[in-house]
PDB file of C-alpha atoms in Angstrom:
ATOM      1  CA  PHE R   1     -21.442   9.440 -31.248  1.00 42.00           C
ATOM      2  CA  SER R   2     -18.022   9.881 -32.832  1.00 41.00           C
ATOM      3  CA  ASP R   3     -16.803   6.657 -31.301  1.00 44.00           C
ATOM      4  CA  GLN R   4     -19.871   5.008 -33.183  1.00 44.00           C
ATOM      5  CA  THR R   5     -19.278   6.129 -36.577  1.00 42.00           C
ATOM      6  CA  ILE R   6     -19.790   3.452 -39.385  1.00 43.00           C
ATOM      7  CA  SER R   7     -16.974   2.919 -42.113  1.00 40.00           C
ATOM      8  CA  PHE R   8     -17.904   1.361 -45.532  1.00 43.00           C
ATOM      9  CA  VAL R   9     -15.221  -0.426 -47.203  1.00 41.00           C
ATOM     10  CA  VAL R  10     -15.080  -1.780 -50.768  1.00 42.00           C
ATOM     11  CA  PRO R  11     -12.268  -4.166 -50.964  1.00 44.00           C
ATOM     12  CA  TYR R  12     -11.545  -6.123 -54.049  1.00 48.00           C
ATOM     13  CA  ILE R  13     -10.637  -9.928 -53.326  1.00 49.00           C
ATOM     14  CA  TRP R  14      -8.898 -12.057 -55.826  1.00 49.00           C
ATOM     15  CA  HIS R  15     -10.907 -15.626 -56.176  1.00 48.00           C
ATOM     16  CA  ILE R  16      -8.872 -18.443 -57.999  1.00 54.00           C
ATOM     17  CA  ILE R  17     -11.155 -20.529 -60.042  1.00 56.00           C
ATOM     18  CA  GLY R  18      -9.140 -23.466 -61.466  1.00 58.00           C
ATOM     19  CA  ASP R  19      -6.435 -21.924 -63.349  1.00 59.00           C
ATOM     20  CA  SER R  20      -7.692 -18.456 -63.638  1.00 58.00           C
ATOM     21  CA  TYR R  21      -8.071 -15.545 -61.146  1.00 55.00           C
ATOM     22  CA  ASN R  22     -10.965 -13.506 -61.042  1.00 53.00           C
ATOM     23  CA  LEU R  23     -10.994  -9.783 -59.457  1.00 51.00           C
ATOM     24  CA  GLN R  24     -14.472  -9.059 -57.623  1.00 50.00           C
ATOM     25  CA  GLU R  25     -15.756  -6.498 -55.696  1.00 49.00           C
ATOM     26  CA  HIS R  26     -17.291  -6.987 -52.098  1.00 47.00           C
ATOM     27  CA  VAL R  27     -18.922  -4.759 -49.726  1.00 51.00           C
ATOM     28  CA  MET R  28     -18.380  -4.966 -46.303  1.00 51.00           C
ATOM     29  CA  ASP R  29     -20.191  -2.764 -43.486  1.00 54.00           C
ATOM     30  CA  LEU R  30     -17.592  -2.335 -40.616  1.00 54.00           C
ATOM     31  CA  SER R  31     -18.452  -0.362 -37.233  1.00 60.00           C
ATOM     32  CA  THR R  32     -17.570  -0.079 -33.840  1.00 69.00           C
ATOM     33  CA  LYS R  33     -18.621  -2.158 -31.007  1.00 80.00           C
ATOM     34  CA  LEU R  34     -21.837  -0.840 -29.658  1.00 88.00           C
ATOM     35  CA  ASP R  35     -22.555  -0.731 -25.937  1.00 91.00           C
ATOM     36  CA  GLU R  36     -25.333  -2.572 -24.235  1.00 92.00           C
ATOM     37  CA  PHE R  37     -27.792   0.501 -24.908  1.00 94.00           C
ATOM     38  CA  THR R  38     -27.017   0.984 -28.334  1.00 95.00           C
ATOM     39  CA  TYR R  39     -29.110  -0.101 -31.453  1.00 95.00           C
ATOM     40  CA  ARG R  40     -27.743   0.012 -35.024  1.00 95.00           C
ATOM     41  CA  ILE R  41     -30.044  -0.222 -37.676  1.00 96.00           C
ATOM     42  CA  VAL R  42     -29.165  -1.047 -41.548  1.00 95.00           C
ATOM     43  CA  LEU R  43     -31.364  -0.486 -44.321  1.00 96.00           C
ATOM     44  CA  LYS R  44     -30.615  -2.087 -47.743  1.00 94.00           C
ATOM     45  CA  TRP R  45     -32.623  -2.489 -50.699  1.00 94.00           C
ATOM     46  CA  GLY R  46     -32.479  -3.348 -54.501  1.00 91.00           C
ATOM     47  CA  LEU R  47     -31.482  -0.944 -57.521  1.00 90.00           C
ATOM     48  CA  THR R  48     -35.104   0.452 -57.584  1.00 92.00           C
ATOM     49  CA  PRO R  49     -36.353   2.543 -56.087  1.00 94.00           C
ATOM     50  CA  MET R  50     -33.266   4.795 -56.241  1.00 93.00           C
ATOM     51  CA  ASP R  51     -33.889   6.431 -52.973  1.00 95.00           C
ATOM     52  CA  LEU R  52     -35.593   4.853 -49.798  1.00 96.00           C
ATOM     53  CA  ASP R  53     -35.585   7.061 -46.498  1.00 97.00           C
ATOM     54  CA  SER R  54     -34.815   5.967 -42.937  1.00 98.00           C
ATOM     55  CA  ILE R  55     -37.276   7.952 -40.836  1.00 98.00           C
ATOM     56  CA  VAL R  56     -37.043   7.825 -36.990  1.00 98.00           C
ATOM     57  CA  PHE R  57     -39.279   9.268 -34.592  1.00 97.00           C
ATOM     58  CA  SER R  58     -37.395   9.776 -31.316  1.00 96.00           C
ATOM     59  CA  PRO R  59     -39.126  10.947 -27.972  1.00 95.00           C
ATOM     60  CA  LYS R  60     -38.355  14.541 -26.886  1.00 92.00           C
ATOM     61  CA  ALA R  61     -40.512  16.728 -24.204  1.00 86.00           C
ATOM     62  CA  GLY R  62     -43.907  17.445 -25.379  1.00 87.00           C
ATOM     63  CA  GLY R  63     -43.759  14.985 -28.272  1.00 93.00           C
ATOM     64  CA  GLU R  64     -41.550  13.332 -30.862  1.00 95.00           C
ATOM     65  CA  GLU R  65     -38.701  14.653 -32.870  1.00 97.00           C
ATOM     66  CA  LYS R  66     -38.164  13.556 -36.615  1.00 97.00           C
ATOM     67  CA  ILE R  67     -34.522  12.295 -37.753  1.00 97.00           C
ATOM     68  CA  TYR R  68     -34.490  12.052 -41.306  1.00 97.00           C
ATOM     69  CA  TYR R  69     -31.991  13.462 -44.344  1.00 96.00           C
ATOM     70  CA  ASN R  70     -32.645  16.790 -43.396  1.00 96.00           C
ATOM     71  CA  LEU R  71     -31.910  16.482 -39.506  1.00 97.00           C
ATOM     72  CA  LYS R  72     -29.491  13.897 -38.948  1.00 97.00           C
ATOM     73  CA  LEU R  73     -29.123  14.112 -35.092  1.00 97.00           C
ATOM     74  CA  SER R  74     -31.746  14.398 -32.470  1.00 96.00           C
ATOM     75  CA  THR R  75     -31.313  17.414 -30.132  1.00 95.00           C
ATOM     76  CA  ASP R  76     -30.685  15.228 -27.336  1.00 94.00           C
ATOM     77  CA  GLY R  77     -27.917  13.428 -29.264  1.00 95.00           C
ATOM     78  CA  LYS R  78     -29.339   9.826 -28.931  1.00 95.00           C
ATOM     79  CA  THR R  79     -30.760   9.141 -32.366  1.00 96.00           C
ATOM     80  CA  LYS R  80     -28.659   9.648 -35.529  1.00 96.00           C
ATOM     81  CA  LEU R  81     -28.826   9.047 -39.100  1.00 96.00           C
ATOM     82  CA  ASP R  82     -25.074   7.917 -39.713  1.00 93.00           C
ATOM     83  CA  ARG R  83     -25.470   7.417 -43.562  1.00 92.00           C
ATOM     84  CA  ASP R  84     -27.996   8.417 -46.106  1.00 93.00           C
ATOM     85  CA  ASP R  85     -27.876   6.826 -49.513  1.00 90.00           C
ATOM     86  CA  THR R  86     -29.641   8.490 -52.598  1.00 88.00           C
ATOM     87  CA  ASN R  87     -28.478   6.366 -55.510  1.00 85.00           C
ATOM     88  CA  GLY R  88     -29.898   2.575 -54.906  1.00 83.00           C
ATOM     89  CA  VAL R  89     -29.389  -0.288 -52.731  1.00 86.00           C
ATOM     90  CA  GLY R  90     -28.017   1.462 -49.373  1.00 85.00           C
ATOM     91  CA  PRO R  91     -26.766   0.698 -46.706  1.00 91.00           C
ATOM     92  CA  GLU R  92     -28.635   3.705 -44.748  1.00 94.00           C
ATOM     93  CA  THR R  93     -27.813   3.517 -41.219  1.00 94.00           C
ATOM     94  CA  VAL R  94     -29.134   4.871 -37.881  1.00 96.00           C
ATOM     95  CA  THR R  95     -27.795   4.488 -34.192  1.00 95.00           C
ATOM     96  CA  VAL R  96     -30.251   4.904 -31.526  1.00 96.00           C
ATOM     97  CA  ASN R  97     -28.873   5.063 -27.681  1.00 95.00           C
ATOM     98  CA  THR R  98     -31.707   4.259 -25.265  1.00 95.00           C
ATOM     99  CA  ASN R  99     -29.217   4.829 -22.116  1.00 95.00           C
ATOM    100  CA  GLY R 100     -31.585   7.561 -20.178  1.00 93.00           C
ATOM    101  CA  LEU R 101     -33.979   7.778 -23.037  1.00 93.00           C
ATOM    102  CA  VAL R 102     -37.684   7.375 -21.920  1.00 94.00           C
ATOM    103  CA  GLY R 103     -40.584   6.592 -24.583  1.00 95.00           C
ATOM    104  CA  THR R 104     -40.960   5.100 -27.814  1.00 96.00           C
ATOM    105  CA  VAL R 105     -38.769   5.211 -31.001  1.00 97.00           C
ATOM    106  CA  ARG R 106     -40.220   4.485 -34.195  1.00 97.00           C
ATOM    107  CA  TYR R 107     -38.313   3.527 -37.149  1.00 98.00           C
ATOM    108  CA  LEU R 108     -39.964   3.596 -40.690  1.00 98.00           C
ATOM    109  CA  VAL R 109     -38.824   3.776 -44.389  1.00 98.00           C
ATOM    110  CA  PHE R 110     -40.112   6.332 -46.848  1.00 98.00           C
ATOM    111  CA  ASN R 111     -40.084   5.482 -50.631  1.00 97.00           C
ATOM    112  CA  TYR R 112     -38.653   9.020 -51.534  1.00 96.00           C
ATOM    113  CA  SER R 113     -37.936   8.469 -55.213  1.00 95.00           C
ATOM    114  CA  GLN R 114     -41.011   6.078 -55.752  1.00 95.00           C
ATOM    115  CA  GLU R 115     -39.867   4.539 -59.064  1.00 94.00           C
ATOM    116  CA  LYS R 116     -41.086   1.146 -57.798  1.00 95.00           C
ATOM    117  CA  SER R 117     -43.359   0.243 -54.825  1.00 96.00           C
ATOM    118  CA  LEU R 118     -41.941  -0.652 -51.349  1.00 96.00           C
ATOM    119  CA  SER R 119     -43.193  -3.990 -51.693  1.00 96.00           C
ATOM    120  CA  GLN R 120     -41.262  -4.431 -54.866  1.00 96.00           C
ATOM    121  CA  SER R 121     -37.947  -2.779 -53.536  1.00 96.00           C
ATOM    122  CA  ALA R 122     -36.363  -5.873 -51.905  1.00 95.00           C
ATOM    123  CA  ALA R 123     -35.773  -3.631 -49.003  1.00 96.00           C
ATOM    124  CA  SER R 124     -34.542  -5.355 -45.486  1.00 96.00           C
ATOM    125  CA  VAL R 125     -33.939  -3.906 -42.119  1.00 97.00           C
ATOM    126  CA  LYS R 126     -31.524  -5.434 -39.853  1.00 95.00           C
ATOM    127  CA  VAL R 127     -31.481  -4.554 -36.285  1.00 95.00           C
ATOM    128  CA  ASN R 128     -28.457  -5.227 -33.817  1.00 93.00           C
ATOM    129  CA  LYS R 129     -28.268  -4.490 -30.128  1.00 94.00           C
ATOM    130  CA  HIS R 130     -25.065  -4.400 -28.689  1.00 89.00           C
ATOM    131  CA  GLU R 131     -23.254  -7.371 -30.015  1.00 85.00           C
ATOM    132  CA  THR R 132     -26.568  -9.245 -31.097  1.00 91.00           C
ATOM    133  CA  GLU R 133     -28.778  -9.194 -34.177  1.00 93.00           C
ATOM    134  CA  VAL R 134     -32.252  -8.863 -32.689  1.00 95.00           C
ATOM    135  CA  ALA R 135     -34.418  -8.708 -35.916  1.00 95.00           C
ATOM    136  CA  ASN R 136     -33.965  -8.956 -39.719  1.00 96.00           C
ATOM    137  CA  ILE R 137     -36.911  -7.916 -41.530  1.00 97.00           C
ATOM    138  CA  ASN R 138     -38.007  -7.999 -44.918  1.00 98.00           C
ATOM    139  CA  VAL R 139     -40.372  -5.611 -46.752  1.00 97.00           C
ATOM    140  CA  PRO R 140     -44.120  -6.825 -46.782  1.00 97.00           C
ATOM    141  CA  ALA R 141     -45.322  -8.212 -50.112  1.00 94.00           C
ATOM    142  CA  ASN R 142     -48.520  -7.038 -51.569  1.00 93.00           C
ATOM    143  CA  GLN R 143     -48.937  -4.012 -49.564  1.00 96.00           C
ATOM    144  CA  THR R 144     -49.315  -0.399 -50.870  1.00 96.00           C
ATOM    145  CA  GLY R 145     -48.231   2.869 -49.571  1.00 97.00           C
ATOM    146  CA  THR R 146     -45.076   4.984 -49.356  1.00 97.00           C
ATOM    147  CA  TYR R 147     -44.222   4.465 -45.736  1.00 97.00           C
ATOM    148  CA  TRP R 148     -43.128   1.130 -44.187  1.00 98.00           C
ATOM    149  CA  HIS R 149     -43.580   1.140 -40.315  1.00 97.00           C
ATOM    150  CA  VAL R 150     -40.848  -1.599 -39.693  1.00 98.00           C
ATOM    151  CA  PHE R 151     -40.382  -1.479 -35.804  1.00 97.00           C
ATOM    152  CA  LYS R 152     -40.515   0.450 -32.726  1.00 97.00           C
ATOM    153  CA  ILE R 153     -38.184   0.387 -29.633  1.00 96.00           C
ATOM    154  CA  THR R 154     -39.505   1.028 -26.068  1.00 96.00           C
ATOM    155  CA  SER R 155     -37.254   2.280 -23.364  1.00 95.00           C
ATOM    156  CA  ASP R 156     -37.774   3.353 -19.707  1.00 95.00           C
ATOM    157  CA  GLY R 157     -34.298   4.813 -19.635  1.00 92.00           C
ATOM    158  CA  VAL R 158     -32.590   1.520 -18.458  1.00 93.00           C
ATOM    159  CA  THR R 159     -34.234  -1.277 -20.323  1.00 93.00           C
ATOM    160  CA  SER R 160     -35.455  -1.453 -23.751  1.00 94.00           C
ATOM    161  CA  SER R 161     -37.340  -3.814 -26.136  1.00 94.00           C
ATOM    162  CA  HIS R 162     -38.285  -3.628 -29.487  1.00 94.00           C
ATOM    163  CA  THR R 163     -41.371  -4.588 -31.330  1.00 95.00           C
ATOM    164  CA  VAL R 164     -41.887  -5.608 -34.995  1.00 96.00           C
ATOM    165  CA  GLU R 165     -44.730  -3.782 -37.075  1.00 96.00           C
ATOM    166  CA  ASN R 166     -43.854  -4.421 -40.689  1.00 96.00           C
ATOM    167  CA  VAL R 167     -46.956  -2.815 -42.209  1.00 96.00           C
ATOM    168  CA  ILE R 168     -46.904  -0.756 -45.203  1.00 96.00           C
ATOM    169  CA  ASN R 169     -49.332   2.373 -45.580  1.00 96.00           C
ATOM    170  CA  ASN R 170     -49.664   6.067 -46.547  1.00 96.00           C
ATOM    171  CA  ASN R 171     -48.723   8.176 -43.624  1.00 94.00           C
ATOM    172  CA  ASP R 172     -45.968   8.298 -40.855  1.00 93.00           C
ATOM    173  CA  LEU R 173     -48.392   8.428 -37.952  1.00 91.00           C
ATOM    174  CA  ALA R 174     -47.876   6.065 -35.327  1.00 85.00           C
ATOM    175  CA  LEU R 175     -49.752   2.738 -35.845  1.00 77.00           C
TER     176      LEU R 175
END
């Protein structure tokens, strides 16, 4: 994954408005190209709650492995939490390579700090596969719980597909 690392850049851009100049901050997420087997997942949210966590359950022999802030790389090296943000707005990013991966990868968001409900977090998840955005999912309104089950990827080792779930509840168990 070293060639898949994401760089985050905060450039400043001068805006010319009439006869005045205005220096404004812009955030751009930059990353290397993804190959045809690789997904990039980007979670963003509002100022509160301060800490939402990306959680990925990745298949492994005899079950699944939980990838999160305390274990950022799967045993097989195919799933990686690239960036964990703990002070609001994100982004948090995850990379999943499905080449040779057999099984189901589940992506969830956990409301770690819980200052505000998930439904009120303004969270969104963008999913890219190779060079294409395949999903842009907004947190559902009026649902309660600390876990947002966003989507899953099913792979046979050669081909893969994703299914949007978009459900909030109080556990990280498969739907």
